[in-house]
Amino acid sequence: MHNKQKLQKHSWLDHAVVYQIYPRSFKDTTHNGVGDLQGIIERLDYLNDGQGGGLGVDAIWLSPIFCSPMIDFGYDISDHRNIDPLFGNLEIFDELVAQVHKRGMKLMLDFVPNHTSSSHPWFVESKSSVNNPKRDWYVWHDPGPDGLAPNNWLSVFGGSAWTFDEQTGQYYMHTFLSAQPDLNWHNPEVKKEMFGIMRWWLERGVDGFRVDAVPHLFEDKKLRDNPPNPNYVPGQDDEYEAQYHVYTNNLPETLALIKEMGALLDEHNAAMINEVRLGQRGDHLRDFYEACGDNRTCQPFNFRLLNAPWQAQTYREIIDKLEKLLWPDCSANWVFGNHDMSRLAIRLDRPRARLVAVLQMTLRGTPFIYYGEELGMIDGGLPPKRDDQRGKKTPSRDPARTPMQWDASKNAGFSDTEPWLPVGIDYKEYNTASELSDPDSFLNLYKVLIGLRKTSPVLLDGKYESLETGSDQVLGFTRNLDKKKILVLLNFSKQPQVLSLPQLGRPGLLCATEPSLRPEQEIDCQKLSLNPLESLVLDLRL
Ligand code: BGC
């Protein structure tokens, strides 16, 4: 059971808006077409200048910046205690920490505990012989009786999770690419070393970690085969879904480890956001919350709305269900995009992405914004012969990683040379410079919403309550704190919707997705209709 008293206190994460930067794509200052840490420093004022200006985010999460052969763009680490020269060095990193803190923001790094790069010195040693002291730092096994892989485990990126090593005659296991061998977390030396790495960054001033690929940390010691998933549709579902990953995902040891990591981070008032998968059978979200114990700055990512069908009723059900699953004072979060997903404005479309912005900033829970979503950026094209490493059959994730669109100049102001990925096709219209001067832009919508959220105790801490709106196309809810209420209405349809709302006092308009269509500040809830794909945030003066 949770220590309720301790859970009453809020953590900085509860009230933060977190912004994810994909460092390769934010700002290039070294003229090589790839973003770097100095570029991030130069653009910090855009995020928050510390004086009330900028987008107003409170924390930044950087995708990996450590030394890496970049086969999975940094999720394949070859030195955990250094910065890849592509991005800078430790001195620039220290400056980044200082500059982030000077503006009152927090800095979170990506921590990748499940695997290393195959060129990490640990793996090079481990691979050198079966008797090497680091052999057991990774998951090695003899071939099965047929001479093939030891069991049926699959790699998330396709094919078997096992690769044969000719030199030592054994297979090693990799949840992702063969260039990303899994660490063996059953080995206490691995744990000691990885905890040491976390401590090292915390002592350098880091305010927390987004922890990568958490469900995969432990594998069954007996190497039992995963059972088939009877719901798998070949040719339609991802090949990885062909099995129930009972022996490779979310083992009980994982939850115990999260608890220990959470305690370490709690000592430093640092955050831990765990990347978990939606369960194939049932839900592990609550387990991961419970694993965080008393640490309020520890949360699992909540991806439940990421791919939800665009229906007001479905969204309502998902949100209501989550609210029921979590205890009232529990920290929540909502994720709508990241570096692994197609961009919001493509998965949905731009008008719908604006509704999502309103939803994300008004729901209970920490919002995570993927860089460029605040501009309405769309997926880009890939240069010929370039793809990421997920293999040919799965679509590349790179289209959602195109350069940040700063202005309408060549290369969108990202770089003075050809960027590593082509800039988005409509960057001349969708960029920070032009959007700042347009009151109806994405950027200004995000700024208004973030400003509203930060200054509204109701939006920060208020209870969520679902509301019947009289239209099944309109999602409605209130956030309530003491005697204050904020009402949020979102029309999911392309048709106007007439609402029938209970008597709600005299609502004042706080935010509208299309401000120019809503000139009046006072709204009569008894005669309210919403424009197609319109959303309103209303202050209910009771
Ligand atoms: C990250 C991916 C990465 C994978 C392997 C994921 O969860 O978000 O970008 O490829 O882990 O580290």
Coordinates of C-alpha atoms and ligand atoms in Angstrom, one line a residue:
M1 CA 0.0 0.0 0.0
H2 CA 1.2 3.5 -0.6
N3 CA 2.2 5.9 2.0
K4 CA -0.6 8.3 1.4
Q5 CA 0.9 11.0 3.5
K6 CA 4.0 11.1 1.4
L7 CA 2.0 11.0 -1.8
Q8 CA 0.2 14.2 -0.8
K9 CA 3.3 16.3 -1.6
H10 CA 3.7 17.3 -5.2
S11 CA 6.8 16.8 -7.1
W12 CA 8.3 19.3 -9.6
L13 CA 7.3 16.8 -12.4
D14 CA 3.6 17.0 -11.5
H15 CA 3.5 20.7 -12.5
A16 CA 6.0 20.6 -15.3
V17 CA 5.5 20.7 -19.1
V18 CA 8.3 18.5 -20.5
Y19 CA 9.7 19.1 -24.0
Q20 CA 11.6 16.3 -25.8
I21 CA 14.5 17.3 -28.0
Y22 CA 15.9 15.0 -30.6
P23 CA 19.4 16.5 -30.5
R24 CA 20.4 15.5 -34.1
S25 CA 17.6 17.7 -35.3
F26 CA 17.3 20.8 -33.1
K27 CA 20.1 23.2 -34.1
D28 CA 23.4 22.7 -35.9
T29 CA 26.2 25.0 -34.9
T30 CA 29.1 22.9 -36.2
H31 CA 28.2 23.1 -39.9
N32 CA 27.8 19.4 -40.4
G33 CA 24.1 19.2 -40.9
V34 CA 23.5 17.5 -37.5
G35 CA 22.2 19.2 -34.4
D36 CA 24.4 19.6 -31.3
L37 CA 24.5 20.7 -27.7
Q38 CA 25.8 24.2 -28.4
G39 CA 22.8 24.6 -30.7
I40 CA 20.4 23.6 -27.9
I41 CA 22.1 26.2 -25.6
E42 CA 21.6 28.9 -28.3
R43 CA 17.9 28.1 -28.6
L44 CA 17.0 27.7 -24.9
D45 CA 15.3 31.1 -24.8
Y46 CA 12.8 29.8 -27.3
L47 CA 11.8 27.2 -24.8
N48 CA 11.9 29.4 -21.7
D49 CA 14.0 32.5 -21.2
G50 CA 13.6 32.4 -17.4
Q51 CA 11.8 35.7 -17.5
G52 CA 8.3 34.6 -18.6
G53 CA 9.2 34.6 -22.3
G54 CA 9.4 31.7 -24.7
L55 CA 7.2 28.7 -25.0
G56 CA 7.2 28.3 -21.2
V57 CA 8.2 24.6 -20.8
D58 CA 9.7 23.6 -17.5
A59 CA 11.8 20.6 -18.3
I60 CA 13.7 19.3 -21.3
W61 CA 14.4 15.6 -22.1
L62 CA 17.2 14.9 -24.5
S63 CA 17.2 11.7 -26.5
P64 CA 20.7 10.1 -26.1
I65 CA 23.8 12.2 -26.5
F66 CA 26.4 9.7 -25.3
C67 CA 29.2 8.2 -27.4
S68 CA 27.7 5.9 -30.0
P69 CA 28.2 4.4 -33.4
M70 CA 24.7 5.8 -34.1
I71 CA 23.3 2.7 -35.6
D72 CA 20.2 3.4 -33.7
F73 CA 21.0 7.1 -33.4
G74 CA 22.4 7.0 -29.9
Y75 CA 20.2 4.2 -28.4
D76 CA 23.3 2.1 -28.9
I77 CA 25.8 3.5 -26.4
S78 CA 29.5 2.8 -26.5
D79 CA 30.5 5.0 -23.6
H80 CA 27.9 6.0 -21.0
R81 CA 30.1 8.6 -19.3
N82 CA 30.9 10.8 -22.3
I83 CA 29.2 12.9 -25.0
D84 CA 29.4 11.8 -28.6
P85 CA 31.8 14.3 -30.4
L86 CA 29.0 14.8 -32.9
F87 CA 27.0 16.6 -30.2
G88 CA 29.9 18.2 -28.2
N89 CA 31.8 17.3 -25.1
L90 CA 31.4 17.3 -21.4
E91 CA 32.4 20.9 -21.0
I92 CA 29.6 22.0 -23.3
F93 CA 27.3 19.6 -21.5
D94 CA 28.1 21.3 -18.2
E95 CA 27.4 24.7 -19.8
L96 CA 24.0 23.3 -21.0
V97 CA 23.1 22.2 -17.5
A98 CA 24.0 25.6 -16.1
Q99 CA 22.1 27.5 -18.8
V100 CA 19.0 25.3 -18.4
H101 CA 19.0 25.8 -14.6
K102 CA 19.6 29.5 -15.0
R103 CA 16.3 29.7 -16.8
G104 CA 14.6 27.7 -14.1
M105 CA 14.2 24.6 -16.2
K106 CA 15.2 21.0 -15.5
L107 CA 17.2 18.7 -17.7
M108 CA 16.5 15.1 -18.2
L109 CA 18.6 12.6 -20.1
D110 CA 17.8 9.3 -21.8
F111 CA 19.0 6.3 -19.8
V112 CA 19.3 3.1 -21.8
P113 CA 19.8 0.2 -19.4
N114 CA 18.6 -2.7 -21.5
H115 CA 21.4 -2.9 -23.9
T116 CA 24.7 -1.3 -25.1
S117 CA 26.3 -0.9 -28.4
S118 CA 28.1 -4.0 -29.7
S119 CA 31.1 -1.8 -29.9
H120 CA 30.9 -0.9 -26.1
P121 CA 34.2 -2.1 -24.5
W122 CA 32.1 -4.3 -22.2
F123 CA 30.7 -6.2 -25.1
V124 CA 34.0 -6.4 -26.9
E125 CA 35.4 -8.0 -23.8
S126 CA 32.4 -10.2 -23.3
K127 CA 32.5 -11.5 -26.8
S128 CA 36.3 -12.2 -26.7
S129 CA 35.9 -15.6 -24.9
V130 CA 33.5 -17.7 -22.9
N131 CA 35.7 -17.3 -19.9
N132 CA 36.0 -13.6 -20.0
P133 CA 34.9 -12.0 -16.7
K134 CA 32.5 -9.9 -18.6
R135 CA 31.0 -12.8 -20.5
D136 CA 28.0 -12.9 -18.1
W137 CA 27.4 -9.2 -18.4
Y138 CA 25.4 -10.0 -21.5
V139 CA 22.9 -12.8 -22.3
W140 CA 24.9 -15.6 -24.0
H141 CA 23.7 -19.2 -24.6
D142 CA 24.6 -22.3 -26.4
P143 CA 22.7 -23.1 -29.6
G144 CA 19.5 -25.2 -29.2
P145 CA 19.6 -29.0 -29.8
D146 CA 19.0 -28.3 -33.5
G147 CA 22.1 -26.1 -33.7
L148 CA 19.8 -23.0 -34.1
A149 CA 18.9 -20.2 -31.8
P150 CA 18.4 -21.3 -28.1
N151 CA 14.7 -20.4 -28.1
N152 CA 11.9 -18.6 -30.0
W153 CA 12.4 -15.1 -28.6
L154 CA 11.8 -12.3 -31.1
S155 CA 13.5 -9.0 -31.6
V156 CA 11.3 -6.0 -31.4
F157 CA 12.9 -4.9 -34.7
G158 CA 12.1 -8.1 -36.5
G159 CA 13.5 -11.7 -36.7
S160 CA 15.1 -13.7 -33.9
A161 CA 16.4 -12.0 -30.8
W162 CA 19.5 -14.2 -31.1
T163 CA 22.7 -13.7 -33.1
F164 CA 25.3 -16.4 -33.4
D165 CA 29.0 -15.6 -32.6
E166 CA 31.3 -17.8 -34.8
Q167 CA 34.3 -17.2 -32.6
T168 CA 32.9 -18.5 -29.3
G169 CA 30.2 -20.8 -30.8
Q170 CA 27.3 -19.2 -28.7
Y171 CA 24.4 -17.0 -29.4
Y172 CA 23.9 -13.6 -27.7
M173 CA 20.5 -12.0 -27.2
H174 CA 19.3 -8.6 -28.4
T175 CA 15.8 -7.2 -27.9
F176 CA 16.5 -4.7 -30.6
L177 CA 19.2 -4.7 -33.3
S178 CA 22.1 -7.2 -33.3
A179 CA 24.3 -4.2 -32.7
Q180 CA 22.4 -3.7 -29.4
P181 CA 23.2 -6.7 -27.2
D182 CA 21.1 -7.0 -24.1
L183 CA 22.8 -6.5 -20.7
N184 CA 22.3 -9.3 -18.2
W185 CA 20.6 -7.5 -15.3
H186 CA 20.6 -10.8 -13.3
N187 CA 24.3 -10.1 -12.8
P188 CA 24.9 -7.8 -9.8
E189 CA 28.0 -6.2 -11.4
V190 CA 25.9 -4.9 -14.2
K191 CA 23.5 -3.4 -11.8
K192 CA 26.3 -1.8 -9.8
E193 CA 27.9 -0.3 -12.8
M194 CA 24.6 1.0 -14.3
F195 CA 23.6 2.6 -11.0
G196 CA 27.0 4.2 -10.8
I197 CA 26.4 5.7 -14.2
M198 CA 23.1 7.2 -13.1
R199 CA 24.7 8.6 -10.0
W200 CA 27.5 10.1 -12.0
W201 CA 25.1 12.1 -14.2
L202 CA 23.0 13.1 -11.2
E203 CA 26.1 14.5 -9.6
R204 CA 26.8 16.4 -12.7
G205 CA 23.5 18.2 -12.3
V206 CA 21.0 16.2 -14.3
D207 CA 17.5 16.3 -13.0
G208 CA 16.3 12.9 -14.0
F209 CA 16.0 10.3 -16.7
R210 CA 13.6 8.9 -19.3
V211 CA 14.4 5.2 -18.9
D212 CA 14.4 3.4 -22.2
A213 CA 12.8 0.0 -23.0
V214 CA 12.0 -0.8 -19.4
P215 CA 9.8 -4.0 -20.0
H216 CA 12.8 -5.7 -21.6
L217 CA 15.3 -5.4 -18.8
F218 CA 15.0 -9.0 -17.6
E219 CA 14.6 -12.3 -19.4
D220 CA 13.6 -15.7 -18.0
K221 CA 16.7 -17.4 -16.6
K222 CA 15.4 -20.8 -17.9
L223 CA 15.1 -19.3 -21.4
R224 CA 11.6 -20.8 -21.8
D225 CA 9.9 -20.2 -25.2
N226 CA 7.3 -17.5 -25.4
P227 CA 3.8 -18.8 -26.2
P228 CA 2.1 -17.9 -29.4
N229 CA -0.4 -15.0 -29.4
P230 CA -3.7 -16.4 -30.7
N231 CA -4.8 -12.9 -31.8
Y232 CA -1.9 -12.3 -34.1
V233 CA -2.9 -11.6 -37.7
P234 CA 0.1 -12.5 -40.0
G235 CA 0.7 -9.9 -42.6
Q236 CA -1.3 -7.3 -40.7
D237 CA 0.3 -7.2 -37.2
D238 CA 3.9 -6.4 -36.5
E239 CA 5.8 -9.7 -36.5
Y240 CA 6.8 -9.1 -32.8
E241 CA 3.1 -9.5 -31.9
A242 CA 3.2 -13.1 -32.9
Q243 CA 4.0 -14.1 -29.3
Y244 CA 3.0 -13.3 -25.8
H245 CA 6.2 -12.1 -24.4
V246 CA 5.7 -13.6 -21.0
Y247 CA 9.3 -14.7 -20.6
T248 CA 10.9 -11.5 -21.9
N249 CA 8.7 -8.6 -20.9
N250 CA 7.8 -7.2 -17.5
L251 CA 9.3 -9.9 -15.4
P252 CA 8.7 -9.4 -11.6
E253 CA 12.4 -8.5 -11.2
T254 CA 11.8 -5.5 -13.4
L255 CA 9.4 -3.9 -11.0
A256 CA 11.7 -4.5 -8.1
L257 CA 14.5 -2.8 -10.0
I258 CA 12.4 0.2 -10.9
K259 CA 11.7 0.6 -7.2
E260 CA 15.4 0.7 -6.4
M261 CA 16.2 3.1 -9.3
G262 CA 13.3 5.3 -8.1
A263 CA 14.7 5.4 -4.6
L264 CA 18.1 6.5 -6.0
L265 CA 16.5 9.2 -8.0
D266 CA 14.3 10.3 -5.1
E267 CA 17.5 11.0 -3.1
H268 CA 18.4 13.6 -5.8
N269 CA 14.8 14.9 -6.3
A270 CA 15.3 13.6 -9.8
A271 CA 12.6 12.3 -12.1
M272 CA 12.3 8.9 -13.7
I273 CA 9.9 8.4 -16.6
N274 CA 9.8 4.8 -17.6
E275 CA 9.1 3.7 -21.1
V276 CA 6.7 0.8 -20.8
R277 CA 4.6 -1.0 -23.4
L278 CA 0.9 -1.3 -23.3
G279 CA 0.3 -4.8 -22.1
Q280 CA -0.8 -7.5 -24.6
R281 CA -2.9 -9.2 -21.9
G282 CA -4.1 -6.8 -19.3
D283 CA -2.4 -3.7 -18.2
H284 CA 0.9 -3.1 -16.5
L285 CA 0.6 0.6 -16.0
R286 CA -0.6 0.4 -12.4
D287 CA 2.1 -2.1 -11.6
F288 CA 4.7 0.4 -12.8
Y289 CA 3.1 3.1 -10.7
E290 CA 3.2 0.9 -7.7
A291 CA 6.8 0.0 -8.5
C292 CA 7.7 3.7 -8.1
G293 CA 6.7 3.4 -4.4
D294 CA 6.7 6.7 -2.7
N295 CA 8.6 8.5 -5.3
R296 CA 6.2 10.9 -6.9
T297 CA 8.8 11.9 -9.5
C298 CA 8.7 8.4 -10.9
Q299 CA 6.0 7.6 -13.5
P300 CA 5.5 5.2 -16.4
F301 CA 4.8 6.8 -19.7
N302 CA 1.1 6.7 -20.6
F303 CA 0.8 6.0 -24.3
R304 CA -2.9 5.1 -24.2
L305 CA -4.1 7.9 -26.5
L306 CA -1.2 7.7 -28.8
N307 CA -2.9 5.5 -31.4
A308 CA -6.5 5.7 -30.2
P309 CA -9.2 5.9 -32.9
W310 CA -10.4 9.5 -33.4
Q311 CA -13.7 9.3 -31.6
A312 CA -14.8 11.4 -28.7
Q313 CA -16.4 8.4 -27.0
T314 CA -13.3 6.3 -27.3
Y315 CA -11.1 9.1 -25.9
R316 CA -13.6 9.6 -23.1
E317 CA -13.5 5.9 -22.2
I318 CA -9.7 5.8 -22.2
I319 CA -9.4 8.9 -20.1
D320 CA -12.1 7.8 -17.7
K321 CA -10.5 4.3 -17.4
L322 CA -7.1 5.8 -16.6
E323 CA -8.6 8.1 -14.0
K324 CA -10.3 5.1 -12.3
L325 CA -7.1 3.0 -12.5
L326 CA -5.0 5.6 -10.8
W327 CA -5.6 6.7 -7.2
P328 CA -6.8 10.4 -7.0
D329 CA -3.5 12.0 -6.0
C330 CA -1.4 9.9 -8.3
S331 CA 0.7 11.8 -10.9
A332 CA -0.4 11.1 -14.4
N333 CA 1.0 12.0 -17.8
W334 CA -0.2 11.9 -21.4
V335 CA 2.0 11.3 -24.4
F336 CA 0.9 12.1 -28.0
G337 CA 4.2 11.9 -29.9
N338 CA 7.8 11.0 -29.8
H339 CA 10.8 10.1 -32.0
D340 CA 9.4 6.6 -32.7
M341 CA 6.0 7.8 -34.0
S342 CA 4.7 9.5 -37.0
R343 CA 3.9 13.1 -36.2
L344 CA 0.5 14.2 -34.8
A345 CA -0.3 16.4 -37.8
I346 CA 0.1 13.3 -40.0
R347 CA -1.4 10.6 -37.8
L348 CA -4.4 12.9 -37.4
D349 CA -4.3 16.1 -39.3
R350 CA -3.5 19.7 -38.4
P351 CA -6.9 20.8 -37.1
R352 CA -7.2 17.6 -35.0
A353 CA -3.6 18.1 -33.7
R354 CA -4.8 21.5 -32.4
L355 CA -7.5 19.7 -30.4
V356 CA -5.0 17.3 -29.0
A357 CA -2.9 20.3 -27.9
V358 CA -5.9 21.6 -25.9
L359 CA -6.6 18.1 -24.5
Q360 CA -3.1 17.4 -23.5
M361 CA -2.6 20.8 -21.7
T362 CA -5.9 20.6 -19.8
L363 CA -6.0 16.9 -18.8
R364 CA -4.7 15.9 -15.3
G365 CA -1.0 14.9 -15.7
T366 CA 2.3 16.0 -17.0
P367 CA 2.3 16.9 -20.7
F368 CA 5.2 15.7 -22.9
I369 CA 5.7 17.6 -26.1
Y370 CA 7.9 16.3 -28.9
Y371 CA 9.9 19.1 -30.5
G372 CA 8.1 20.7 -33.4
E373 CA 4.6 19.5 -32.4
E374 CA 4.1 23.0 -31.1
L375 CA 4.6 24.2 -34.7
G376 CA 2.3 21.7 -36.3
M377 CA 5.3 20.1 -38.1
I378 CA 4.5 17.1 -40.3
D379 CA 6.6 14.1 -41.3
G380 CA 9.3 14.7 -43.9
G381 CA 10.8 12.8 -46.7
L382 CA 13.9 10.7 -46.5
P383 CA 17.0 11.2 -48.6
P384 CA 17.5 8.5 -51.2
K385 CA 19.1 5.3 -49.8
R386 CA 18.6 6.5 -46.2
D387 CA 16.5 4.7 -43.7
D388 CA 16.9 4.1 -40.1
Q389 CA 17.8 0.7 -38.9
R390 CA 14.5 -0.9 -38.2
G391 CA 14.8 -3.1 -41.2
K392 CA 13.2 -2.9 -44.5
K393 CA 9.7 -4.2 -43.7
T394 CA 8.8 -1.7 -41.0
P395 CA 8.4 1.9 -42.0
S396 CA 11.3 4.2 -41.1
R397 CA 10.9 6.4 -38.0
D398 CA 13.1 9.1 -39.5
P399 CA 10.3 11.2 -41.1
A400 CA 9.3 12.3 -37.6
R401 CA 12.9 13.4 -36.9
T402 CA 13.4 16.2 -39.5
P403 CA 15.1 19.4 -38.6
M404 CA 13.4 21.9 -36.3
Q405 CA 11.9 24.6 -38.3
W406 CA 13.2 27.9 -37.0
D407 CA 12.5 30.3 -39.9
A408 CA 11.8 30.5 -43.6
S409 CA 15.4 30.7 -44.7
K410 CA 17.3 27.9 -46.4
N411 CA 17.4 24.7 -44.3
A412 CA 14.7 26.3 -42.0
G413 CA 17.5 28.1 -40.0
F414 CA 18.5 24.7 -38.6
S415 CA 21.9 24.5 -40.4
D416 CA 24.0 26.4 -42.9
T417 CA 24.7 23.2 -44.7
E418 CA 22.6 20.3 -46.0
P419 CA 20.8 18.8 -43.0
W420 CA 21.0 15.1 -42.2
L421 CA 17.4 14.8 -43.2
P422 CA 15.5 17.1 -45.6
V423 CA 13.5 19.9 -43.8
G424 CA 9.7 19.5 -43.8
I425 CA 8.1 20.5 -47.1
D426 CA 6.0 23.4 -45.7
Y427 CA 8.6 24.8 -43.4
K428 CA 8.3 28.3 -44.9
E429 CA 4.8 28.5 -43.4
Y430 CA 5.3 26.4 -40.3
N431 CA 8.3 27.8 -38.4
T432 CA 8.9 29.6 -35.2
A433 CA 9.5 33.0 -36.7
S434 CA 6.4 33.2 -38.8
E435 CA 4.2 31.5 -36.2
L436 CA 5.2 33.9 -33.5
S437 CA 3.6 36.8 -35.3
D438 CA 0.3 34.9 -36.2
P439 CA -2.2 34.9 -33.3
D440 CA -3.9 31.8 -34.8
S441 CA -0.8 29.8 -35.2
F442 CA 0.0 26.4 -33.6
L443 CA 2.8 28.0 -31.6
N444 CA 0.6 30.7 -30.1
L445 CA -2.0 28.1 -29.3
Y446 CA 0.6 26.1 -27.4
K447 CA 1.9 29.2 -25.7
V448 CA -1.5 30.3 -24.5
L449 CA -2.3 26.8 -23.3
I450 CA 1.1 26.3 -21.5
G451 CA 0.7 29.8 -19.9
L452 CA -2.8 28.9 -18.8
R453 CA -1.8 25.6 -17.3
K454 CA 1.1 27.1 -15.4
T455 CA -0.9 29.8 -13.8
S456 CA -4.0 27.7 -13.0
P457 CA -4.0 25.6 -9.8
V458 CA -7.2 24.0 -11.2
L459 CA -5.5 22.7 -14.3
L460 CA -2.4 21.7 -12.4
D461 CA -4.1 19.9 -9.5
G462 CA -7.8 19.8 -10.1
K463 CA -9.8 16.6 -10.1
Y464 CA -10.9 15.3 -13.5
E465 CA -14.6 14.7 -14.1
S466 CA -16.2 13.5 -17.3
L467 CA -19.2 15.5 -18.5
E468 CA -22.1 14.6 -20.8
T469 CA -22.3 17.3 -23.5
G470 CA -25.4 16.2 -25.4
S471 CA -23.4 15.3 -28.4
D472 CA -21.5 12.0 -28.8
Q473 CA -19.0 13.9 -31.0
V474 CA -18.0 16.3 -28.3
L475 CA -15.7 15.3 -25.5
G476 CA -16.3 17.3 -22.4
F477 CA -14.8 17.3 -18.9
T478 CA -14.2 19.6 -16.0
R479 CA -11.3 20.1 -13.8
N480 CA -12.2 21.0 -10.2
L481 CA -10.3 22.3 -7.3
D482 CA -11.9 23.7 -4.2
K483 CA -14.8 25.8 -5.5
K484 CA -13.2 26.5 -8.9
K485 CA -14.0 24.7 -12.1
I486 CA -12.6 24.7 -15.6
L487 CA -14.7 23.2 -18.4
V488 CA -13.1 21.8 -21.5
L489 CA -15.1 21.0 -24.7
L490 CA -13.7 19.3 -27.8
N491 CA -15.6 18.8 -31.0
F492 CA -14.1 15.7 -32.7
S493 CA -16.3 16.1 -35.8
K494 CA -16.1 18.1 -38.9
Q495 CA -19.7 19.3 -38.4
P496 CA -20.8 22.0 -36.0
Q497 CA -22.3 20.5 -32.8
V498 CA -25.1 21.9 -30.7
L499 CA -24.6 21.1 -27.0
S500 CA -26.9 20.6 -24.2
L501 CA -25.0 21.3 -21.0
P502 CA -26.1 21.4 -17.4
Q503 CA -26.5 24.8 -15.7
L504 CA -22.9 25.9 -15.3
G505 CA -22.8 29.4 -14.1
R506 CA -21.3 32.2 -16.2
P507 CA -18.5 30.7 -18.2
G508 CA -15.6 33.0 -19.3
L509 CA -13.5 32.0 -22.3
L510 CA -9.9 31.1 -21.4
C511 CA -8.8 29.6 -24.7
A512 CA -10.3 28.6 -28.1
T513 CA -8.6 26.6 -30.9
E514 CA -9.6 29.4 -33.4
P515 CA -9.4 32.6 -31.4
S516 CA -10.7 34.7 -34.3
L517 CA -13.9 32.7 -34.4
R518 CA -14.6 33.4 -30.7
P519 CA -14.4 37.2 -30.2
E520 CA -16.7 37.2 -27.1
Q521 CA -15.3 36.5 -23.7
E522 CA -18.7 35.5 -22.2
I523 CA -20.2 32.3 -23.4
D524 CA -23.8 31.2 -22.9
C525 CA -23.7 27.5 -22.1
Q526 CA -27.4 27.1 -22.6
K527 CA -27.1 28.1 -26.3
L528 CA -23.7 26.8 -27.1
S529 CA -22.6 25.2 -30.3
L530 CA -19.1 24.3 -31.4
N531 CA -17.6 24.9 -34.8
P532 CA -16.2 21.9 -36.6
L533 CA -13.1 20.6 -34.8
E534 CA -13.3 23.4 -32.3
S535 CA -12.3 23.3 -28.7
L536 CA -13.0 25.7 -25.9
V537 CA -11.5 26.0 -22.4
L538 CA -13.9 27.9 -20.1
D539 CA -13.6 29.2 -16.6
L540 CA -16.8 28.5 -14.7
R541 CA -17.4 31.3 -12.3
L542 CA -19.8 29.7 -9.8
Ligands
BGC1 C1 13.5 4.0 -28.1 C2 13.8 3.7 -29.6 C3 15.0 2.8 -29.6 C4 14.8 1.5 -28.8 C5 16.0 0.8 -28.5 C6 13.0 2.6 -27.7 O1 12.2 2.5 -26.8 O2 12.5 4.9 -28.0 O3 14.1 4.9 -30.3 O4 15.3 2.4 -30.9 O5 14.2 1.8 -27.5 O6 16.8 1.5 -27.6

